[in-house]
Coordinates of C-alpha atoms and ligand atoms in Angstrom, one line a residue:
X1 CA -64.9 -36.5 -32.5
X2 CA -67.4 -38.5 -31.2
X3 CA -66.7 -40.5 -27.9
X4 CA -68.5 -43.6 -29.0
X5 CA -66.0 -45.8 -30.8
X6 CA -66.6 -47.9 -33.6
X7 CA -70.7 -46.8 -34.4
X8 CA -70.7 -46.4 -37.9
X9 CA -70.8 -42.7 -37.6
X10 CA -67.5 -42.3 -35.6
X11 CA -66.0 -45.1 -38.2
X12 CA -66.7 -42.7 -41.3
X13 CA -65.8 -39.3 -38.9
X14 CA -62.4 -40.9 -38.6
X15 CA -62.0 -41.2 -42.1
X16 CA -63.3 -38.0 -43.2
X17 CA -61.1 -35.9 -40.7
X18 CA -57.8 -38.0 -41.4
X19 CA -59.0 -37.2 -45.4
X20 CA -58.9 -33.6 -44.2
X21 CA -55.9 -33.1 -42.6
X22 CA -54.0 -34.5 -45.6
X23 CA -56.1 -31.8 -47.7
X24 CA -55.2 -29.0 -45.1
X25 CA -59.0 -28.0 -45.0
X26 CA -60.2 -25.4 -43.3
X27 CA -62.4 -25.7 -39.7
X28 CA -65.0 -24.6 -41.1
X29 CA -64.3 -27.0 -44.4
X30 CA -64.7 -30.4 -42.8
X31 CA -67.3 -29.4 -40.4
X32 CA -69.7 -29.3 -43.6
X33 CA -68.1 -32.1 -45.0
X34 CA -68.9 -34.2 -41.3
X35 CA -72.8 -32.3 -41.5
X36 CA -75.5 -33.3 -43.4
X37 CA -77.6 -31.4 -45.0
X38 CA -81.1 -32.6 -43.3
X39 CA -82.4 -35.4 -41.1
X40 CA -85.7 -36.4 -41.8
X41 CA -86.8 -38.7 -39.1
X42 CA -90.6 -39.6 -38.9
X43 CA -92.6 -42.9 -37.8
X44 CA -94.9 -45.0 -40.0
X45 CA -98.5 -46.3 -38.0
X46 CA -99.7 -49.7 -40.0
X47 CA -101.8 -52.4 -39.2
X48 CA -99.8 -55.4 -39.6
X49 CA -100.7 -59.3 -39.7
X50 CA -99.6 -58.9 -36.0
X51 CA -101.4 -56.0 -35.4
X52 CA -101.6 -52.4 -35.0
X53 CA -97.6 -51.5 -35.6
X54 CA -95.3 -47.9 -35.8
X55 CA -91.8 -48.5 -36.8
X56 CA -89.4 -45.3 -37.4
X57 CA -88.2 -44.1 -40.9
X58 CA -85.0 -42.1 -41.3
X59 CA -84.0 -40.7 -44.3
X60 CA -80.8 -39.0 -44.1
X61 CA -79.8 -36.5 -47.2
X62 CA -76.2 -35.5 -46.9
X63 CA -74.7 -33.6 -49.6
X64 CA -76.2 -32.2 -52.7
X65 CA -72.9 -30.5 -53.6
X66 CA -72.3 -33.0 -57.1
X67 CA -75.8 -33.7 -57.7
X68 CA -79.2 -34.8 -56.3
X69 CA -79.0 -37.3 -53.5
X70 CA -78.5 -40.6 -53.9
X71 CA -78.9 -43.5 -52.0
X72 CA -80.3 -47.0 -50.7
X73 CA -83.2 -47.7 -48.0
X74 CA -82.5 -50.2 -45.4
X75 CA -85.2 -52.6 -43.9
X76 CA -83.1 -53.8 -40.7
X77 CA -83.7 -53.7 -36.8
X78 CA -80.4 -52.2 -36.9
X79 CA -80.9 -48.7 -38.9
X80 CA -80.8 -46.1 -36.6
X81 CA -79.7 -42.8 -37.0
X82 CA -76.7 -42.9 -36.4
X83 CA -75.9 -45.5 -38.8
X84 CA -77.9 -44.3 -41.5
X85 CA -76.0 -40.6 -41.3
X86 CA -73.1 -42.9 -41.5
X87 CA -74.1 -44.5 -44.8
X88 CA -75.6 -41.2 -46.1
X89 CA -72.5 -39.9 -45.6
X90 CA -70.2 -42.9 -47.3
X91 CA -72.8 -42.7 -50.2
X92 CA -71.5 -39.1 -51.0
X93 CA -68.1 -40.3 -50.8
X94 CA -68.6 -43.2 -53.2
X95 CA -70.0 -40.8 -55.9
X96 CA -67.2 -38.6 -56.1
X97 CA -64.8 -41.9 -56.1
X98 CA -66.5 -42.8 -58.8
X99 CA -66.9 -39.7 -60.8
X100 CA -71.0 -39.8 -61.0
X101 CA -72.6 -36.3 -61.0
X102 CA -74.6 -37.3 -57.5
X103 CA -74.6 -36.3 -53.9
X104 CA -75.0 -38.7 -51.1
X105 CA -78.1 -39.5 -49.3
X106 CA -79.5 -42.9 -46.8
X107 CA -82.8 -44.2 -45.8
X108 CA -83.8 -46.5 -43.6
X109 CA -86.6 -48.1 -41.3
X110 CA -86.1 -50.1 -38.4
X111 CA -88.0 -53.7 -38.9
X112 CA -86.7 -57.0 -38.7
X113 CA -87.8 -58.2 -42.0
X114 CA -87.5 -61.5 -41.9
X115 CA -90.5 -61.2 -39.4
X116 CA -93.0 -59.5 -41.7
X117 CA -95.2 -60.9 -44.7
X118 CA -94.5 -60.1 -47.9
X119 CA -97.6 -58.0 -47.8
X120 CA -96.6 -56.2 -44.6
X121 CA -93.2 -55.0 -46.4
X122 CA -95.3 -53.9 -49.1
X123 CA -97.2 -51.5 -46.6
X124 CA -94.0 -50.5 -45.0
X125 CA -92.8 -49.5 -48.5
X126 CA -95.8 -47.2 -49.2
X127 CA -95.7 -45.7 -45.9
X128 CA -91.6 -45.1 -46.7
X129 CA -92.7 -43.2 -49.7
X130 CA -95.5 -41.4 -48.4
X131 CA -93.6 -39.9 -45.4
X132 CA -90.9 -38.9 -47.6
X133 CA -93.0 -38.0 -50.8
X134 CA -92.0 -34.4 -51.0
X135 CA -88.3 -34.8 -50.3
X136 CA -88.1 -37.5 -52.8
X137 CA -87.6 -36.8 -56.8
X138 CA -85.1 -37.3 -59.7
X139 CA -83.8 -33.7 -59.3
X140 CA -83.7 -33.9 -55.2
X141 CA -83.1 -37.4 -53.9
X142 CA -83.4 -40.8 -55.4
X143 CA -83.7 -43.9 -53.5
X144 CA -82.5 -47.5 -53.9
X145 CA -82.2 -51.1 -53.0
X146 CA -80.0 -51.7 -49.7
X147 CA -80.2 -54.5 -47.2
X148 CA -83.4 -56.7 -47.1
X149 CA -85.2 -54.2 -50.1
X150 CA -85.5 -55.5 -53.4
X151 CA -86.7 -54.2 -56.9
X152 CA -90.1 -55.3 -55.4
X153 CA -89.9 -52.8 -52.9
X154 CA -89.1 -50.4 -55.1
X155 CA -92.2 -50.7 -57.2
X156 CA -94.2 -50.3 -54.1
X157 CA -92.6 -46.9 -53.3
X158 CA -92.5 -46.0 -56.9
X159 CA -96.1 -47.0 -57.2
X160 CA -97.2 -44.7 -54.4
X161 CA -94.7 -41.6 -55.3
X162 CA -96.1 -41.6 -58.9
X163 CA -100.3 -41.6 -57.2
X164 CA -99.2 -38.9 -55.1
X165 CA -97.6 -37.2 -57.7
X166 CA -99.9 -37.9 -60.2
X167 CA -98.0 -38.5 -62.7
X168 CA -94.9 -40.7 -63.9
X169 CA -91.4 -40.4 -62.5
X170 CA -89.7 -43.1 -62.9
X171 CA -86.3 -41.1 -62.8
X172 CA -87.4 -40.9 -58.5
X173 CA -86.2 -44.5 -57.8
X174 CA -83.6 -46.7 -59.2
X175 CA -83.2 -50.5 -58.5
X176 CA -86.6 -50.8 -60.2
X177 CA -87.9 -54.1 -61.7
X178 CA -87.0 -54.0 -65.6
X179 CA -91.1 -53.7 -66.2
X180 CA -91.1 -50.3 -64.2
X181 CA -87.7 -48.8 -66.1
X182 CA -85.2 -50.8 -64.3
X183 CA -82.0 -50.9 -66.1
X184 CA -80.2 -54.4 -67.0
X185 CA -77.6 -54.7 -65.4
X186 CA -78.5 -53.2 -62.3
X187 CA -79.5 -56.4 -60.1
X188 CA -76.0 -57.7 -60.3
X189 CA -73.8 -54.4 -60.3
X190 CA -72.6 -54.5 -56.8
X191 CA -71.1 -58.0 -57.5
X192 CA -69.8 -57.3 -61.0
X193 CA -68.2 -53.4 -60.1
X194 CA -66.2 -55.5 -57.1
X195 CA -65.4 -58.0 -59.9
X196 CA -63.9 -54.9 -62.5
X197 CA -62.2 -53.6 -59.5
X198 CA -60.6 -56.9 -58.2
X199 CA -59.7 -57.8 -61.7
X200 CA -57.8 -54.0 -62.7
X201 CA -56.0 -54.9 -59.1
X202 CA -55.4 -58.5 -60.1
X203 CA -53.8 -57.3 -63.6
X204 CA -51.6 -54.4 -62.0
X205 CA -50.0 -57.1 -59.3
X206 CA -49.7 -59.6 -62.0
X207 CA -51.4 -62.3 -60.2
X208 CA -52.9 -65.5 -61.9
X209 CA -56.7 -65.8 -61.0
X210 CA -56.7 -69.7 -61.3
X211 CA -54.3 -69.4 -58.8
X212 CA -56.2 -67.7 -56.1
X213 CA -58.2 -68.9 -53.5
X214 CA -61.8 -66.6 -52.6
X215 CA -63.5 -66.6 -49.5
X216 CA -67.2 -64.6 -49.3
X217 CA -68.7 -64.1 -46.3
X218 CA -72.2 -63.0 -46.6
X219 CA -74.5 -64.9 -49.7
X220 CA -76.8 -62.5 -49.8
X221 CA -77.4 -60.1 -53.6
X222 CA -73.7 -59.0 -53.6
X223 CA -72.1 -61.9 -52.0
X224 CA -73.8 -64.8 -54.5
X225 CA -73.2 -62.2 -57.6
X226 CA -69.6 -61.5 -57.0
X227 CA -68.8 -65.4 -56.3
X228 CA -70.8 -66.4 -59.7
X229 CA -68.5 -64.2 -61.4
X230 CA -65.1 -64.9 -60.1
X231 CA -66.1 -68.6 -60.4
X232 CA -66.7 -68.1 -63.9
X233 CA -63.7 -66.5 -64.2
X234 CA -60.9 -68.7 -62.9
X235 CA -61.2 -68.3 -59.6
X236 CA -61.3 -70.9 -57.0
X237 CA -64.0 -69.9 -54.4
X238 CA -63.3 -72.1 -51.1
X239 CA -65.8 -70.8 -48.3
X240 CA -69.4 -69.1 -48.5
X241 CA -71.1 -68.1 -45.6
X242 CA -74.9 -67.0 -44.5
X243 CA -76.2 -66.1 -41.7
X244 CA -76.4 -69.7 -40.4
X245 CA -72.8 -70.2 -40.5
X246 CA -70.3 -70.9 -43.4
X247 CA -67.9 -73.9 -45.2
X248 CA -65.0 -74.2 -46.3
X249 CA -63.9 -76.6 -49.3
X250 CA -60.1 -77.1 -50.3
X251 CA -61.0 -77.7 -54.2
X252 CA -63.5 -75.1 -54.6
X253 CA -67.3 -74.8 -54.2
X254 CA -69.8 -73.9 -57.0
X255 CA -71.7 -70.9 -56.1
X256 CA -74.4 -71.6 -58.8
X257 CA -75.5 -75.0 -56.9
X258 CA -75.2 -72.8 -53.5
X259 CA -77.4 -70.6 -55.2
X260 CA -80.0 -73.0 -56.4
X261 CA -80.1 -74.5 -52.7
X262 CA -80.1 -71.6 -51.1
X263 CA -83.4 -70.3 -53.3
X264 CA -84.9 -73.2 -51.4
X265 CA -84.7 -71.5 -47.9
X266 CA -81.9 -73.7 -47.2
X267 CA -78.2 -72.3 -45.5
X268 CA -75.2 -72.5 -47.5
X269 CA -74.6 -75.2 -44.7
X270 CA -77.0 -77.5 -46.3
X271 CA -75.4 -77.5 -49.9
X272 CA -72.8 -80.5 -49.5
X273 CA -72.6 -83.9 -47.6
X274 CA -71.2 -83.3 -44.1
X275 CA -67.9 -85.1 -45.3
X276 CA -67.0 -82.9 -48.8
X277 CA -66.5 -79.5 -46.7
X278 CA -65.6 -78.5 -43.1
X279 CA -68.2 -76.2 -41.4
X280 CA -67.2 -72.9 -40.2
X281 CA -68.9 -70.6 -37.5
X282 CA -68.8 -67.1 -38.5
X283 CA -67.2 -66.0 -35.7
X284 CA -64.1 -67.9 -37.5
X285 CA -65.2 -66.8 -41.0
X286 CA -62.6 -63.9 -40.9
X287 CA -59.5 -66.7 -40.2
X288 CA -60.3 -68.7 -43.2
X289 CA -56.9 -69.6 -45.5
X290 CA -58.1 -67.9 -48.7
X291 CA -56.3 -64.9 -51.0
X292 CA -59.4 -63.0 -51.0
X293 CA -61.4 -62.4 -48.4
X294 CA -64.8 -60.8 -49.5
X295 CA -67.0 -59.6 -46.5
X296 CA -70.5 -59.0 -48.1
X297 CA -72.7 -58.7 -45.3
X298 CA -72.8 -56.5 -41.8
X299 CA -70.4 -54.0 -41.2
X300 CA -67.5 -54.3 -38.6
X301 CA -67.1 -58.0 -39.2
X302 CA -63.4 -57.5 -38.9
X303 CA -62.4 -56.1 -36.3
X304 CA -59.6 -55.3 -33.9
X305 CA -60.2 -58.5 -32.3
X306 CA -59.7 -60.8 -35.9
X307 CA -58.3 -58.5 -37.9
X308 CA -54.3 -60.1 -37.2
X309 CA -56.3 -64.0 -37.9
X310 CA -57.1 -63.2 -41.2
X311 CA -54.8 -65.2 -43.9
X312 CA -56.1 -63.2 -47.3
X313 CA -53.7 -60.6 -48.8
X314 CA -56.6 -58.9 -50.5
X315 CA -59.7 -57.5 -48.8
X316 CA -62.8 -56.6 -51.1
X317 CA -65.2 -54.8 -49.3
X318 CA -68.2 -55.8 -50.6
X319 CA -70.9 -54.9 -47.8
X320 CA -70.8 -51.4 -46.4
X321 CA -68.4 -50.7 -43.4
X322 CA -67.1 -54.3 -42.5
X323 CA -63.8 -52.9 -41.7
X324 CA -63.0 -50.8 -38.5
X325 CA -60.5 -48.5 -38.2
X326 CA -58.7 -50.4 -35.9
X327 CA -58.7 -53.5 -37.9
X328 CA -57.5 -51.1 -41.0
X329 CA -53.9 -50.4 -38.6
X330 CA -53.7 -54.0 -38.3
X331 CA -54.2 -54.6 -41.9
X332 CA -51.6 -52.2 -42.6
X333 CA -49.2 -53.6 -40.7
X334 CA -50.0 -56.6 -42.0
X335 CA -49.5 -55.0 -45.3
X336 CA -52.9 -56.5 -46.4
X337 CA -54.3 -54.6 -49.1
X338 CA -57.7 -53.5 -48.6
X339 CA -60.1 -52.8 -51.0
X340 CA -62.3 -50.0 -49.6
X341 CA -66.3 -50.0 -49.8
X342 CA -66.5 -46.5 -50.9
X343 CA -64.7 -48.3 -54.1
X344 CA -65.6 -52.5 -54.2
X345 CA -69.5 -52.2 -54.3
X346 CA -69.6 -48.7 -55.8
X347 CA -70.6 -50.9 -58.8
X348 CA -74.5 -50.4 -57.7
X349 CA -74.5 -47.0 -57.5
X350 CA -73.1 -46.6 -61.0
X351 CA -75.8 -49.0 -62.4
X352 CA -78.2 -46.4 -60.6
X353 CA -77.2 -43.8 -62.2
X354 CA -77.3 -45.2 -65.5
X355 CA -80.9 -46.0 -65.0
X356 CA -81.6 -42.7 -63.7
X357 CA -79.9 -41.5 -67.0
X358 CA -81.9 -44.2 -69.0
X359 CA -85.0 -43.0 -67.0
X360 CA -84.2 -39.3 -68.5
X361 CA -83.7 -40.0 -71.6
X362 CA -86.2 -42.6 -72.2
X363 CA -84.2 -44.9 -74.2
X364 CA -82.7 -47.8 -72.8
X365 CA -79.5 -49.8 -73.4
X366 CA -78.5 -53.4 -73.6
X367 CA -76.5 -55.1 -71.2
X368 CA -73.6 -55.2 -73.7
X369 CA -74.2 -51.8 -73.2
X370 CA -74.2 -51.6 -69.4
X371 CA -71.4 -53.3 -68.9
X372 CA -69.1 -51.6 -71.4
X373 CA -69.7 -48.0 -69.8
X374 CA -69.2 -49.7 -66.3
X375 CA -66.5 -51.2 -66.8
X376 CA -64.3 -48.2 -67.5
X377 CA -65.1 -46.1 -64.2
X378 CA -64.5 -48.8 -62.0
X379 CA -61.2 -49.4 -63.8
X380 CA -60.6 -45.5 -63.7
X381 CA -61.9 -45.1 -59.9
X382 CA -59.5 -48.1 -59.2
X383 CA -56.5 -46.1 -60.7
X384 CA -57.4 -43.0 -59.3
X385 CA -56.8 -44.5 -55.8
X386 CA -53.8 -46.3 -56.9
X387 CA -52.1 -43.3 -58.2
X388 CA -53.6 -40.4 -54.7
X389 CA -51.9 -44.0 -52.6
X390 CA -49.0 -44.0 -54.0
X391 CA -48.7 -39.8 -54.4
X392 CA -49.5 -39.8 -50.4
X393 CA -48.0 -43.0 -49.4
X394 CA -51.4 -44.0 -47.8
X395 CA -53.7 -46.7 -48.2
X396 CA -56.2 -47.2 -50.2
X397 CA -58.8 -46.8 -48.0
X398 CA -57.0 -43.2 -47.1
X399 CA -56.6 -42.5 -50.7
X400 CA -60.2 -43.4 -51.4
X401 CA -61.5 -40.5 -49.1
X402 CA -58.6 -38.4 -49.9
X403 CA -59.8 -38.5 -53.9
X404 CA -63.5 -38.1 -53.2
X405 CA -63.1 -35.4 -50.4
X406 CA -61.0 -33.3 -52.7
X407 CA -64.3 -33.9 -55.3
X408 CA -66.8 -32.9 -53.3
X409 CA -65.2 -29.8 -51.6
X410 CA -64.4 -28.7 -55.1
X411 CA -67.8 -28.6 -55.6
X412 CA -68.9 -26.9 -52.0
X413 CA -66.5 -23.9 -53.0
X414 CA -67.7 -23.1 -56.5
X415 CA -70.8 -23.0 -54.4
X416 CA -70.0 -20.8 -51.6
X417 CA -70.5 -23.3 -49.0
Ligands
LIG1 N1 -77.1 -49.2 -51.6 C1 -76.7 -49.3 -52.6 C2 -75.0 -48.7 -51.9 O1 -75.2 -48.8 -50.8 C3 -76.9 -48.9 -53.7 C4 -77.4 -47.4 -53.5 C5 -78.0 -47.0 -54.9 O2 -77.8 -47.2 -56.1 O3 -78.3 -45.5 -55.1 O4 -74.3 -48.4 -52.2

């Protein structure tokens, strides 16, 4: 095992190794589960508004045992090979947990997207498509949005890709604008999937939504959608945050109002008057008073040094990798239920899968049809996880890894890998 503790890949490695131990995998089998099929590293050279620049580009194709590689692309300064490799492996786990016929991959461009104009970011997206052209396609590897990439980015990648192919290939990318063959419901899918999973938890544990308070860390796509959807269902959103800080309001925050103010380029901390809310720093956010904590921002936000201060009894991980293995141990002792990222945020890739299916049959579903298909997939995966958790006496996270590793192993074995 890597001695670099808490690097994203070391965390992923630990979780897979633990699942392999339960499943009595051979060394060769575990090694296969931890070794990406292919790592593509390149650079994109561009003339941006700042001058001649060069950006590191990565795509890790982790496993295609269960179907074509699938996973997002992030534009982020921390997107290095270690992180992209871990996220690619997690995509393979995620797709297996929800049982969609796709493998795992992830891409990244090391860039601080906030520092660049839309025009520059379009050039970066097109550069990404050129560099990766031969490796991408509906039967090979299907990128999608992730941090600091969005439907517009996907439109630019698709346009460049199709120009190189000389034909229309909408199924090569998901998370596209509706006008280019995107799926209804994809924009809110990560938040919606998380809501469906939380609803199953709430029903199983016979809790009452109206009595549950929720804190959402991060107010990007996943965070803002989950806050709005839960608010509409009767949960009380008591705290929200963004990169500039957080707010706590005991009698409830209106997330629609927060979104409106955020759309004007302001922070969540600017939404209410001083006397109406309590300001919380991002370092304090984990310990905010609530029943459900929803990390929806960066990785490693729940760590050994702050896990003990968490007041929530349920953590719904909409971010990828928000909890370190050390924090997991603390949550186990405190009896905090962590609904892990590979299930909680899988709604995004499930609707990406729907988009890919619709692109291939050239027939499109209504928003209702998308929701009708998404809900049972999320609910079944939740109950599969609960059964494995009860069967082996392990946490939800351990259960999801056992479930997924078993499914990937089965596919590897049939292929003789
Ligand atoms: N980036 C999202 C994730 O981490 C979505 C991936 C996809 O739709 O392929 O799950």
